[in-house]
Coordinates of C-alpha atoms and ligand atoms in Angstrom, one line a residue:
Chain A
X1 CA 60.3 -65.4 -3.5
X2 CA 59.6 -65.1 -7.2
X3 CA 56.8 -62.8 -8.2
X4 CA 55.3 -62.3 -11.6
X5 CA 53.5 -59.0 -12.2
X6 CA 51.1 -58.7 -15.2
X7 CA 51.1 -55.3 -16.8
X8 CA 48.8 -54.0 -19.5
X9 CA 49.3 -51.0 -21.7
X10 CA 46.3 -48.6 -21.5
X11 CA 45.4 -45.1 -22.8
X12 CA 46.3 -42.3 -20.3
X13 CA 43.3 -41.4 -18.1
X14 CA 42.8 -38.0 -19.7
X15 CA 42.4 -39.6 -23.2
X16 CA 39.4 -38.3 -25.1
X17 CA 37.8 -41.5 -26.3
X18 CA 36.9 -41.6 -30.0
X19 CA 36.5 -44.3 -32.6
X20 CA 37.3 -44.6 -36.3
X21 CA 36.3 -46.7 -39.3
X22 CA 32.6 -46.4 -38.7
X23 CA 33.0 -47.0 -34.9
X24 CA 34.8 -50.3 -35.3
X25 CA 38.2 -49.2 -34.0
X26 CA 39.5 -47.2 -31.1
X27 CA 41.2 -44.1 -32.4
X28 CA 44.8 -44.3 -31.2
X29 CA 45.8 -41.0 -32.8
X30 CA 47.7 -38.9 -30.4
X31 CA 46.9 -41.3 -27.5
X32 CA 49.6 -41.6 -24.8
X33 CA 49.9 -45.1 -23.4
X34 CA 50.7 -45.8 -19.7
X35 CA 51.1 -48.8 -17.5
X36 CA 47.6 -49.6 -16.2
X37 CA 47.5 -47.7 -12.9
X38 CA 46.5 -50.7 -10.8
X39 CA 49.3 -52.8 -12.3
X40 CA 51.7 -50.1 -11.1
X41 CA 50.5 -50.6 -7.6
X42 CA 50.9 -54.4 -8.0
X43 CA 54.4 -53.8 -9.1
X44 CA 55.3 -51.6 -6.2
X45 CA 53.9 -54.0 -3.8
X46 CA 55.8 -56.9 -5.4
X47 CA 59.0 -54.8 -5.0
X48 CA 58.3 -54.1 -1.4
X49 CA 57.8 -57.8 -0.7
X50 CA 61.0 -58.8 -2.4
X51 CA 62.9 -56.1 -0.7
X52 CA 61.8 -57.5 2.6
X53 CA 61.8 -61.2 1.9
X54 CA 64.4 -61.3 -0.9
X55 CA 63.6 -62.6 -4.3
X56 CA 62.9 -61.2 -7.7
X57 CA 60.1 -59.5 -9.6
X58 CA 59.4 -60.3 -13.3
X59 CA 56.9 -58.3 -15.3
X60 CA 55.0 -59.7 -18.2
X61 CA 53.0 -58.1 -20.9
X62 CA 51.1 -59.6 -23.7
X63 CA 51.4 -57.1 -26.5
X64 CA 53.2 -56.0 -29.7
X65 CA 56.5 -54.2 -29.7
X66 CA 54.9 -50.8 -29.1
X67 CA 54.4 -51.7 -25.5
X68 CA 58.1 -51.9 -24.8
X69 CA 58.5 -48.3 -23.5
X70 CA 56.1 -49.1 -20.7
X71 CA 57.8 -52.5 -20.0
X72 CA 61.1 -50.6 -19.7
X73 CA 59.4 -48.2 -17.4
X74 CA 58.4 -51.1 -15.2
X75 CA 62.1 -52.2 -15.2
X76 CA 63.1 -48.7 -14.3
X77 CA 60.7 -48.7 -11.4
X78 CA 62.6 -51.8 -10.2
X79 CA 61.5 -55.1 -11.7
X80 CA 64.5 -57.4 -12.3
X81 CA 63.5 -58.7 -15.7
X82 CA 60.6 -58.7 -18.2
X83 CA 58.8 -60.9 -20.6
X84 CA 56.8 -59.8 -23.6
X85 CA 54.6 -62.3 -25.3
X86 CA 54.6 -61.0 -28.9
X87 CA 50.9 -60.9 -29.7
X88 CA 48.0 -58.5 -29.9
X89 CA 46.0 -59.1 -26.7
X90 CA 42.9 -60.5 -28.5
X91 CA 40.7 -60.9 -25.4
X92 CA 41.1 -61.8 -21.7
X93 CA 41.1 -65.5 -22.3
X94 CA 43.8 -65.2 -24.9
X95 CA 45.9 -63.0 -22.6
X96 CA 45.4 -65.3 -19.6
X97 CA 46.3 -68.4 -21.6
X98 CA 49.6 -66.7 -22.7
X99 CA 50.5 -65.8 -19.1
X100 CA 49.5 -69.2 -17.9
X101 CA 51.8 -70.9 -20.4
X102 CA 54.7 -68.7 -19.2
X103 CA 53.9 -69.4 -15.5
X104 CA 53.7 -73.1 -16.1
X105 CA 57.2 -73.1 -17.5
X106 CA 58.7 -71.3 -14.5
X107 CA 57.9 -71.4 -10.8
X108 CA 56.5 -68.3 -9.4
X109 CA 55.4 -68.1 -5.8
X110 CA 52.9 -65.3 -6.5
X111 CA 51.3 -63.6 -9.4
X112 CA 49.9 -60.1 -9.1
X113 CA 47.7 -58.2 -11.5
X114 CA 45.6 -55.1 -11.4
X115 CA 42.0 -55.1 -10.4
X116 CA 41.0 -54.3 -14.0
X117 CA 42.5 -52.6 -17.0
X118 CA 41.1 -49.1 -17.3
X119 CA 40.4 -49.5 -21.0
X120 CA 38.2 -52.6 -21.3
X121 CA 37.4 -52.8 -17.6
X122 CA 37.0 -56.6 -17.8
X123 CA 38.7 -57.6 -14.5
X124 CA 38.9 -61.1 -15.9
X125 CA 42.6 -61.9 -16.5
X126 CA 43.4 -62.9 -12.9
X127 CA 40.5 -65.2 -12.4
X128 CA 41.0 -66.9 -15.8
X129 CA 44.7 -67.2 -15.1
X130 CA 44.2 -68.6 -11.6
X131 CA 41.8 -71.2 -12.9
X132 CA 44.1 -72.2 -15.8
X133 CA 46.9 -72.8 -13.2
X134 CA 44.5 -74.4 -10.7
X135 CA 45.6 -71.7 -8.1
X136 CA 43.5 -69.8 -5.6
X137 CA 42.7 -66.2 -6.5
X138 CA 42.0 -63.2 -4.3
X139 CA 40.6 -60.2 -5.9
X140 CA 40.7 -56.5 -5.0
X141 CA 43.3 -56.6 -2.3
X142 CA 44.3 -53.5 -0.3
X143 CA 47.0 -55.1 1.9
X144 CA 49.3 -58.0 1.5
X145 CA 51.7 -59.5 4.1
X146 CA 53.5 -62.7 3.6
X147 CA 54.9 -64.8 6.4
X148 CA 56.1 -68.4 6.2
X149 CA 54.5 -69.0 2.9
X150 CA 51.1 -67.8 3.9
X151 CA 49.7 -64.4 2.8
X152 CA 47.3 -62.3 4.8
X153 CA 45.2 -59.8 2.8
X154 CA 42.4 -57.4 3.2
X155 CA 40.2 -57.3 0.3
X156 CA 37.1 -55.3 -0.7
X157 CA 33.8 -57.1 -0.6
X158 CA 30.4 -55.7 -1.4
X159 CA 29.6 -53.4 1.5
X160 CA 32.9 -53.8 3.4
X161 CA 36.2 -55.5 3.8
X162 CA 37.3 -59.1 4.4
X163 CA 40.6 -60.3 5.9
X164 CA 41.6 -63.6 4.2
X165 CA 44.6 -65.8 4.3
X166 CA 45.9 -67.9 1.4
X167 CA 48.9 -70.2 1.0
X168 CA 51.3 -69.5 -1.8
X169 CA 51.2 -69.8 -4.8
X170 CA 48.1 -67.8 -5.8
X171 CA 47.0 -64.9 -8.0
X172 CA 45.8 -61.6 -6.5
X173 CA 44.6 -58.4 -8.0
X174 CA 45.6 -55.0 -6.8
X175 CA 43.1 -52.4 -5.5
X176 CA 44.0 -48.8 -5.0
X177 CA 45.3 -48.8 -1.4
X178 CA 47.8 -51.7 -2.0
X179 CA 50.7 -49.3 -2.5
X180 CA 51.9 -45.9 -3.5
X181 CA 53.2 -45.8 -7.0
X182 CA 57.0 -45.3 -7.3
X183 CA 58.4 -42.8 -9.7
X184 CA 61.5 -44.2 -11.5
X185 CA 64.7 -42.4 -10.7
X186 CA 67.7 -41.7 -13.0
X187 CA 69.6 -44.8 -11.8
X188 CA 66.6 -47.0 -12.4
X189 CA 66.1 -45.6 -15.9
X190 CA 69.8 -46.2 -16.7
X191 CA 69.7 -49.8 -15.3
X192 CA 66.5 -50.6 -17.1
X193 CA 68.2 -50.3 -20.5
X194 CA 70.3 -53.3 -19.9
X195 CA 67.9 -55.5 -17.9
X196 CA 66.7 -58.6 -19.7
X197 CA 63.5 -58.3 -21.7
X198 CA 62.7 -61.7 -23.2
X199 CA 60.3 -61.8 -26.2
X200 CA 58.3 -65.0 -26.5
X201 CA 56.0 -66.1 -29.3
X202 CA 52.4 -66.8 -28.2
X203 CA 50.8 -70.2 -27.9
X204 CA 48.2 -70.7 -30.6
X205 CA 44.6 -69.9 -29.4
X206 CA 41.6 -68.4 -31.1
X207 CA 40.0 -65.7 -29.1
X208 CA 36.6 -66.6 -27.6
X209 CA 35.2 -63.1 -28.0
X210 CA 35.3 -60.3 -30.5
X211 CA 34.5 -56.6 -30.3
X212 CA 33.1 -55.6 -33.6
X213 CA 31.8 -52.1 -32.7
X214 CA 31.8 -49.3 -30.2
X215 CA 29.6 -46.4 -29.4
X216 CA 29.9 -43.2 -27.5
X217 CA 27.2 -42.3 -25.0
X218 CA 24.5 -39.9 -26.1
X219 CA 25.4 -36.4 -25.0
X220 CA 23.0 -35.1 -22.3
X221 CA 20.1 -33.0 -23.7
X222 CA 21.3 -30.1 -21.7
X223 CA 21.4 -29.1 -18.1
X224 CA 18.3 -27.5 -16.6
X225 CA 19.5 -24.7 -14.2
X226 CA 17.6 -24.0 -11.0
X227 CA 18.0 -20.8 -9.1
X228 CA 20.0 -21.3 -5.9
X229 CA 17.3 -19.3 -4.0
X230 CA 14.7 -21.8 -5.1
X231 CA 16.8 -24.9 -4.6
X232 CA 13.8 -26.7 -3.1
X233 CA 12.3 -26.8 -6.6
X234 CA 14.9 -29.4 -7.5
X235 CA 13.0 -32.0 -5.4
X236 CA 9.8 -31.1 -7.2
X237 CA 11.5 -31.6 -10.6
X238 CA 13.1 -34.9 -9.6
X239 CA 9.7 -36.1 -8.4
X240 CA 7.4 -34.8 -11.1
X241 CA 9.5 -34.3 -14.1
X242 CA 12.4 -36.9 -13.9
X243 CA 10.1 -39.2 -11.8
X244 CA 13.1 -40.5 -10.1
X245 CA 12.3 -40.0 -6.4
Chain B
X1 CA 19.4 -76.6 -22.3
X2 CA 19.1 -74.2 -19.5
X3 CA 20.4 -70.9 -18.1
X4 CA 22.1 -71.1 -14.8
X5 CA 22.1 -68.1 -12.5
X6 CA 24.4 -67.8 -9.5
X7 CA 22.4 -66.2 -6.6
X8 CA 24.9 -64.7 -4.2
X9 CA 23.9 -64.1 -0.7
X10 CA 25.3 -62.1 2.1
X11 CA 25.1 -63.8 5.4
X12 CA 21.9 -65.7 4.4
X13 CA 20.1 -62.9 2.5
X14 CA 20.1 -62.6 -1.2
X15 CA 21.5 -59.5 -2.7
X16 CA 19.3 -57.3 -4.9
X17 CA 21.8 -57.9 -7.6
X18 CA 21.0 -61.7 -7.4
X19 CA 17.4 -61.0 -8.1
X20 CA 18.4 -58.8 -11.0
X21 CA 20.4 -61.7 -12.4
X22 CA 17.5 -64.1 -12.0
X23 CA 15.2 -61.6 -13.7
X24 CA 17.8 -61.1 -16.5
X25 CA 17.9 -64.9 -17.1
X26 CA 14.1 -65.1 -17.1
X27 CA 13.9 -62.4 -19.7
X28 CA 16.4 -64.1 -22.1
X29 CA 14.7 -67.5 -21.5
X30 CA 11.3 -66.1 -22.4
X31 CA 10.2 -67.4 -25.8
X32 CA 12.8 -70.2 -25.8
X33 CA 12.6 -73.7 -24.4
X34 CA 15.3 -72.8 -21.9
X35 CA 14.7 -73.2 -18.2
X36 CA 16.1 -70.8 -15.6
X37 CA 17.9 -72.5 -12.8
X38 CA 19.2 -70.5 -9.8
X39 CA 22.0 -72.0 -7.8
X40 CA 22.4 -70.9 -4.2
X41 CA 25.5 -71.8 -2.1
X42 CA 25.8 -72.3 1.6
X43 CA 23.0 -72.8 4.2
X44 CA 19.9 -70.8 3.4
X45 CA 16.5 -70.3 4.8
X46 CA 13.7 -72.0 2.8
X47 CA 11.9 -68.7 2.6
X48 CA 14.9 -67.1 0.9
X49 CA 15.1 -69.8 -1.6
X50 CA 11.5 -69.2 -2.6
X51 CA 12.3 -65.6 -3.2
X52 CA 14.4 -66.7 -6.2
X53 CA 11.3 -68.2 -7.8
X54 CA 9.4 -65.0 -7.4
X55 CA 11.9 -63.4 -9.7
X56 CA 11.4 -66.0 -12.4
X57 CA 13.5 -69.1 -11.6
X58 CA 11.9 -72.4 -12.7
X59 CA 14.2 -74.3 -10.5
X60 CA 16.2 -73.4 -7.4
X61 CA 19.2 -75.6 -6.6
X62 CA 20.4 -75.3 -3.0
X63 CA 23.9 -76.5 -2.3
X64 CA 23.4 -76.6 1.5
X65 CA 27.0 -77.2 2.4
X66 CA 28.2 -75.3 5.4
X67 CA 31.7 -75.1 4.0
X68 CA 30.3 -72.8 1.4
X69 CA 29.0 -70.3 4.0
X70 CA 32.2 -68.4 3.5
X71 CA 33.0 -67.1 0.1
X72 CA 35.8 -68.9 -1.7
X73 CA 36.2 -68.1 -5.4
X74 CA 37.8 -71.5 -6.2
X75 CA 35.3 -73.6 -4.4
X76 CA 32.3 -71.5 -5.6
X77 CA 33.4 -71.8 -9.2
X78 CA 33.9 -75.6 -8.8
X79 CA 30.4 -76.1 -7.5
X80 CA 28.8 -73.8 -10.1
X81 CA 30.5 -75.7 -12.9
X82 CA 29.4 -79.0 -11.4
X83 CA 25.8 -77.8 -11.3
X84 CA 26.1 -76.5 -14.9
X85 CA 27.3 -79.9 -16.0
X86 CA 24.5 -81.7 -14.2
X87 CA 21.9 -79.4 -15.6
X88 CA 23.2 -79.1 -19.1
X89 CA 23.4 -75.3 -18.7
X90 CA 25.3 -73.5 -21.4
X91 CA 24.7 -69.9 -20.4
X92 CA 25.8 -68.8 -16.9
X93 CA 24.6 -65.5 -15.5
X94 CA 26.5 -63.9 -12.6
X95 CA 26.2 -60.4 -11.2
X96 CA 29.4 -58.4 -11.6
X97 CA 29.8 -57.7 -7.9
X98 CA 33.1 -58.1 -6.1
X99 CA 32.1 -61.7 -5.4
X100 CA 30.8 -62.4 -8.9
X101 CA 33.8 -60.9 -10.6
X102 CA 36.1 -63.4 -8.9
X103 CA 34.0 -66.4 -9.7
X104 CA 32.8 -65.7 -13.3
X105 CA 36.2 -66.1 -15.0
X106 CA 37.0 -69.3 -13.1
X107 CA 33.6 -70.7 -14.2
X108 CA 34.4 -69.7 -17.8
X109 CA 37.7 -71.7 -17.8
X110 CA 36.0 -74.7 -16.3
X111 CA 33.3 -74.7 -19.0
X112 CA 35.6 -73.6 -21.8
X113 CA 33.2 -70.6 -22.2
X114 CA 33.7 -67.2 -23.6
X115 CA 33.1 -64.5 -21.0
X116 CA 31.9 -60.9 -21.1
X117 CA 31.8 -58.9 -17.9
X118 CA 30.2 -55.5 -17.2
X119 CA 27.2 -56.5 -19.4
X120 CA 24.5 -53.8 -19.7
X121 CA 22.2 -55.3 -22.4
X122 CA 20.2 -58.4 -23.1
X123 CA 21.9 -60.6 -25.8
X124 CA 21.2 -59.8 -29.4
X125 CA 20.9 -63.0 -31.4
X126 CA 20.4 -61.3 -34.8
X127 CA 24.0 -62.2 -35.8
X128 CA 25.5 -64.7 -33.5
X129 CA 25.5 -63.7 -29.8
X130 CA 26.2 -60.2 -29.0
X131 CA 26.0 -58.1 -25.7
X132 CA 26.9 -54.6 -24.9
X133 CA 29.3 -53.6 -22.1
X134 CA 30.8 -50.4 -20.8
X135 CA 34.4 -49.7 -21.6
X136 CA 36.9 -46.9 -20.8
X137 CA 35.3 -46.6 -17.3
X138 CA 31.9 -45.6 -18.7
X139 CA 33.2 -43.2 -21.3
X140 CA 32.1 -45.6 -24.1
X141 CA 30.2 -48.8 -24.9
X142 CA 31.5 -51.9 -26.8
X143 CA 29.5 -54.6 -28.5
X144 CA 31.1 -58.0 -27.8
X145 CA 30.3 -61.2 -29.6
X146 CA 30.9 -64.6 -28.0
X147 CA 32.0 -67.4 -30.4
X148 CA 31.9 -70.4 -28.0
X149 CA 28.9 -72.6 -27.3
X150 CA 29.1 -72.0 -23.6
X151 CA 28.8 -68.5 -22.4
X152 CA 29.4 -66.6 -19.1
X153 CA 27.8 -63.2 -18.7
X154 CA 28.7 -61.0 -15.7
X155 CA 26.0 -58.4 -15.6
X156 CA 26.4 -54.9 -14.2
X157 CA 24.3 -54.4 -11.0
X158 CA 21.6 -51.7 -11.2
X159 CA 21.3 -52.1 -15.0
X160 CA 18.3 -54.3 -15.3
X161 CA 14.8 -54.1 -14.0
X162 CA 13.2 -56.9 -12.0
X163 CA 9.7 -58.1 -12.1
X164 CA 8.1 -60.5 -9.6
X165 CA 5.7 -63.3 -10.4
X166 CA 3.6 -65.7 -8.4
X167 CA 5.5 -68.6 -9.8
X168 CA 6.5 -71.4 -7.5
X169 CA 9.7 -73.1 -8.4
X170 CA 10.9 -76.6 -7.8
X171 CA 13.5 -76.4 -5.0
X172 CA 16.0 -79.2 -4.9
X173 CA 19.3 -79.9 -3.2
X174 CA 22.5 -80.7 -4.8
X175 CA 25.5 -82.2 -3.1
X176 CA 28.7 -80.9 -4.5
X177 CA 31.9 -83.0 -4.6
X178 CA 34.4 -80.9 -2.8
X179 CA 37.8 -81.8 -1.3
X180 CA 40.0 -79.6 0.8
X181 CA 42.0 -78.9 -2.3
X182 CA 39.1 -77.1 -3.9
X183 CA 39.2 -74.3 -1.3
X184 CA 41.7 -71.6 -1.8
X185 CA 41.3 -69.0 0.9
X186 CA 40.4 -68.8 4.6
X187 CA 38.2 -66.0 5.8
X188 CA 39.6 -64.5 9.0
X189 CA 37.4 -61.5 9.5
X190 CA 34.6 -59.7 7.8
X191 CA 34.2 -56.0 8.4
X192 CA 30.9 -54.8 7.1
X193 CA 30.0 -51.2 7.0
X194 CA 26.8 -51.8 8.8
X195 CA 23.5 -50.1 8.1
X196 CA 24.8 -48.7 4.9
X197 CA 23.7 -49.4 1.4
X198 CA 26.5 -50.7 -0.8
X199 CA 27.6 -48.0 -3.2
X200 CA 27.4 -50.2 -6.3
X201 CA 23.8 -51.2 -5.5
X202 CA 22.4 -47.8 -4.4
X203 CA 19.7 -46.3 -6.5
X204 CA 20.5 -42.8 -5.2
X205 CA 24.0 -41.6 -4.4
X206 CA 24.9 -38.3 -2.7
X207 CA 28.5 -37.4 -3.4
X208 CA 30.8 -34.7 -2.1
X209 CA 34.0 -33.2 -3.4
X210 CA 36.7 -30.8 -2.3
X211 CA 34.1 -28.0 -2.3
X212 CA 32.8 -29.4 1.1
X213 CA 36.0 -28.0 2.6
X214 CA 36.6 -30.6 5.3
X215 CA 35.3 -33.9 6.8
X216 CA 33.5 -32.1 9.5
X217 CA 31.0 -30.7 6.9
X218 CA 29.9 -34.1 5.7
X219 CA 26.8 -34.0 7.9
X220 CA 25.0 -32.1 5.1
X221 CA 25.8 -34.9 2.6
X222 CA 24.8 -37.6 5.1
X223 CA 21.5 -35.9 6.0
X224 CA 20.3 -35.7 2.4
X225 CA 21.5 -39.3 1.9
X226 CA 19.5 -40.4 4.9
X227 CA 16.3 -38.7 3.8
X228 CA 16.6 -40.3 0.3
X229 CA 17.8 -43.7 1.4
X230 CA 21.0 -43.0 -0.6
X231 CA 24.6 -44.1 -0.3
X232 CA 27.3 -41.6 0.0
X233 CA 30.3 -41.2 -2.3
X234 CA 33.2 -38.8 -2.8
X235 CA 35.8 -37.6 -5.3
X236 CA 39.4 -38.9 -5.3
X237 CA 41.1 -36.0 -3.5
X238 CA 38.6 -36.3 -0.7
X239 CA 39.5 -39.9 0.0
X240 CA 43.2 -39.2 -0.6
X241 CA 43.0 -36.6 2.2
X242 CA 41.2 -39.1 4.3
X243 CA 38.2 -37.0 4.7
X244 CA 36.2 -40.0 3.7
X245 CA 37.0 -43.7 3.4
X246 CA 38.6 -45.0 0.1
X247 CA 35.6 -47.3 -0.4
X248 CA 33.5 -44.1 -1.2
X249 CA 35.9 -42.9 -4.0
X250 CA 34.1 -43.0 -7.3
X251 CA 35.6 -42.5 -10.8
X252 CA 38.1 -43.9 -13.1
X253 CA 40.4 -45.2 -10.4
X254 CA 37.6 -45.7 -7.9
X255 CA 34.3 -47.4 -8.1
X256 CA 32.1 -47.1 -11.2
X257 CA 28.5 -46.6 -10.3
X258 CA 25.3 -46.2 -12.2
X259 CA 22.5 -45.2 -9.8
X260 CA 19.2 -43.7 -10.9
X261 CA 20.2 -40.4 -9.3
X262 CA 23.6 -38.9 -8.6
X263 CA 24.1 -35.7 -6.6
X264 CA 27.5 -34.1 -7.2
X265 CA 28.1 -31.5 -4.5
X266 CA 31.2 -29.3 -4.7
X267 CA 32.8 -31.6 -7.3
X268 CA 34.3 -29.9 -10.4
X269 CA 33.6 -32.7 -12.8
X270 CA 37.1 -33.8 -14.0
X271 CA 37.1 -36.4 -16.8
X272 CA 38.4 -39.1 -14.4
X273 CA 35.6 -38.4 -12.0
X274 CA 32.9 -38.4 -14.7
X275 CA 34.2 -41.7 -16.0
X276 CA 32.8 -43.4 -12.9
X277 CA 29.5 -41.7 -12.7
X278 CA 28.4 -40.6 -16.1
X279 CA 26.1 -43.7 -16.6
X280 CA 23.9 -42.5 -13.8
X281 CA 20.4 -41.9 -15.2
X282 CA 19.9 -38.4 -13.7
X283 CA 22.8 -36.2 -12.5
X284 CA 22.4 -33.2 -10.3
X285 CA 25.4 -30.8 -10.0
X286 CA 25.7 -28.2 -7.3
X287 CA 28.7 -26.0 -7.6
X288 CA 29.4 -22.3 -6.9
X289 CA 31.3 -22.0 -10.1
X290 CA 29.0 -21.6 -13.1
X291 CA 31.9 -22.7 -15.4
X292 CA 32.3 -26.0 -13.5
X293 CA 32.6 -28.9 -16.1
X294 CA 30.1 -30.9 -14.2
X295 CA 27.2 -28.8 -15.5
X296 CA 28.0 -30.2 -19.0
X297 CA 27.4 -33.7 -17.8
X298 CA 24.4 -33.0 -15.5
X299 CA 20.7 -33.0 -16.1
X300 CA 19.9 -30.5 -13.3
X301 CA 22.3 -27.8 -12.1
X302 CA 22.3 -25.3 -9.3
X303 CA 25.0 -22.6 -9.2
X304 CA 25.4 -21.8 -5.5
X305 CA 27.1 -22.5 -2.3
X306 CA 26.5 -26.1 -1.2
X307 CA 26.3 -25.1 2.5
X308 CA 23.3 -23.0 1.5
X309 CA 21.7 -25.1 -1.2
X310 CA 21.9 -28.6 0.3
X311 CA 20.0 -28.0 3.5
X312 CA 17.1 -26.5 1.4
X313 CA 17.1 -29.5 -0.8
X314 CA 17.2 -31.8 2.2
X315 CA 14.2 -30.0 3.8
X316 CA 12.2 -30.3 0.6
X317 CA 13.1 -34.0 0.2
X318 CA 12.0 -34.6 3.8
X319 CA 8.7 -32.9 3.1
X320 CA 8.2 -35.0 0.0
X321 CA 9.1 -38.3 1.8
X322 CA 6.7 -37.4 4.6
X323 CA 3.9 -36.9 2.2
X324 CA 4.6 -40.2 0.5
X325 CA 4.3 -42.2 3.7
Ligands
LIG401 C1 45.3 -41.0 -13.1 C2 44.2 -40.1 -12.4 C3 43.1 -40.8 -12.0 C4 42.1 -40.1 -11.3 N1 41.0 -40.8 -10.9 C5 40.0 -40.1 -10.3 C6 38.8 -40.8 -9.8 O1 38.7 -42.0 -10.0 N2 37.9 -40.0 -9.2 C7 38.0 -38.7 -9.0 O2 37.1 -38.1 -8.4 N3 39.1 -38.0 -9.4 C8 40.1 -38.7 -10.1 N4 41.2 -38.0 -10.4 C9 41.3 -36.6 -10.0 C10 40.6 -35.7 -10.9 O3 41.4 -35.3 -12.0 C11 40.2 -34.4 -10.1 O4 41.4 -33.8 -9.6 C12 39.3 -34.6 -9.0 O5 38.1 -35.3 -9.4 C13 38.8 -33.3 -8.4 O6 38.1 -33.5 -7.2 P1 37.0 -32.4 -6.7 O7 36.1 -32.1 -7.8 O8 36.5 -32.9 -5.4 O9 38.0 -31.2 -6.4 P2 38.2 -29.8 -7.2 O10 38.6 -30.0 -8.6 O11 39.1 -29.0 -6.3 O12 36.8 -29.2 -7.3 C14 36.1 -28.6 -6.2 C15 34.8 -28.0 -6.7 O13 34.0 -27.5 -5.7 C16 33.5 -26.3 -6.0 N5 33.2 -25.6 -4.8 C17 34.1 -25.1 -3.9 N6 33.5 -24.5 -2.8 C18 32.2 -24.7 -3.0 C19 31.0 -24.3 -2.3 N7 31.1 -23.8 -1.1 N8 29.8 -24.6 -2.8 C20 29.7 -25.3 -4.0 N9 30.8 -25.6 -4.8 C21 32.0 -25.3 -4.3 C22 34.5 -25.6 -6.9 O14 34.0 -24.6 -7.7 C23 35.1 -26.8 -7.7 O15 34.4 -27.0 -8.9 C24 42.2 -38.7 -11.1 C25 43.3 -38.0 -11.6 C26 44.3 -38.7 -12.3 C27 45.5 -38.0 -12.8
LIG402 N1 47.9 -57.6 -22.3 C1 48.2 -57.9 -21.1 N2 49.4 -58.3 -20.7 C2 49.7 -58.5 -19.4 N3 48.8 -58.4 -18.4 C3 47.6 -58.0 -18.7 C4 47.2 -57.7 -20.0 N4 45.9 -57.4 -20.0 C5 45.5 -57.4 -18.7 N5 46.5 -57.8 -17.9 C6 46.5 -58.0 -16.4 O1 45.2 -58.3 -16.0 C7 44.6 -57.3 -15.2 C8 43.1 -57.2 -15.4 O2 42.9 -56.9 -16.7 P1 41.5 -57.0 -17.5 O3 41.0 -58.4 -17.2 O4 41.8 -56.8 -18.9 O5 40.6 -56.0 -16.9 C9 45.4 -56.1 -15.5 O6 45.3 -55.1 -14.4 C10 46.8 -56.6 -15.8 O7 47.4 -56.9 -14.6

């Protein structure tokens, strides 16, 4: 079983979001980058599967050299080897095309991604990648069991859950219940230093989309306080003032 | 040229988000020569198909193929791309639901289209083609331009108003070319949380945090939700402790919602929680700690004990609802 896990490099969840250069760039000053939390779940699940069924887990990131600490972290958690496609991740189509090029050159049985990256919240890479490869895709999975080349998964659907089966190979995206993240131990951290991290140059492709500007939401005008003893007034305000109920 | 809208249904009934998508397309087609075409997959009742016209579709294409009764991202995308090719559609509108999210990127690859998901604005044509989306889990917005001729927009549910018309649309059938190879997954079982409003589509959400003290106290959340026709939600620790199902967890690592009205009951207002709910139109925070950060993000606040305050609010809401009926 050869599994590829796609990891993106995202600002830590406590990051105070700000922009510079007249709101055209994300302000990276002082920002700590982490492995996208959903991707960490995908990685842990991939390790659980290969521990049971044997095989190997490769992680891939499309990014510049500054993502390497997080790639090493993925190796410390337990991936066998890593690939970095040396390019700024222009947009989801660009990223998916890079991963598809790598996947076509090797033969993975399964590709796992996160449900979305918590910075741009696109949730596009897995669908784009699956279509580029002509593989099935299953999004937002909470469980994954593989037996005789067929996977059974429980995925979120609107208003519930669905159990689906799918024959390998395919692409699936991790939802929060898929696994518990693993914390790398000392042995893992030591081993990660010498595990292979291959750097590949990107395939040429113009991004299909551009992000010229950002904006922060307007701050709330202020909070109107209501006395707890007269809590019922809230309903009156919501009805007559906010006109929302 | 035309705009193609995917109208998703759940077991034969269109979702509200599908009507929003049709209305969205109708709005952008207005004033142009473009026709709005809604495509429906799987066997549907004729009455349901007519509903799509009421929200503005000029033409409804029904792909009445029973193999499409079950959702399959690969097959759905294949059919949508076939319809787009047949109709010369270069803009595809899909609601960014769980289903929509898995189809939209596949359609984009098939049509060699640029894609933006989580769209919250109508396109701005003043310089190219630009739409706004939420980023950083609702902590900011980004304007995204699409350079390609074909475009796929996955629009955020609950972000656009719908208007109905008396329009009658042309309803036609389309037979898709599908082989076994076009299907990727097999549905084994669907477990729907019955009688509940999906969280992402709810207009009102009543949410509880650790301040509720334990799962046995959720009746006060559920009662208010029932009176208001609201969905229920919770903070991350609440679902981590299994007081509530994971599907109710909102925030940066949970679901992002943007209802008209969000009640935060006994939730402190941590940055990761706010990320998922701060786009709500009106926020009510109820917390016994006057310093709770949620008050900074709320429109209305009550400093008090939820066990005291909520029943009073529920009683008042019940009275209002009774007077409205
Ligand atoms: C990587 C990461 C991701 C995260 N993602 C999310 C996420 O997606 N969603 C999320 O919610 N959290 C998330 N968190 C957790 C977040 O940081 C907070 O810990 C969490 O939101 C706190 O939940 P809470 O408000 O229910 O609990 P608490 O912080 O314990 O707050 C309870 C509140 O209830 C009030 N209270 C207590 N008793 C009463 C009473 N009787 N009446 C009225 N008020 C009362 C208290 O004053 C307090 O403000 C994440 C954290 C990390 C590190
Ligand atoms: N630059 C990247 N390199 C590798 N994988 C990525 C990258 N960006 C996104 N992904 C993967 O695609 C998933 C969805 O990301 P997105 O479509 O950007 O929301 C992430 O959870 C990752 O698994």
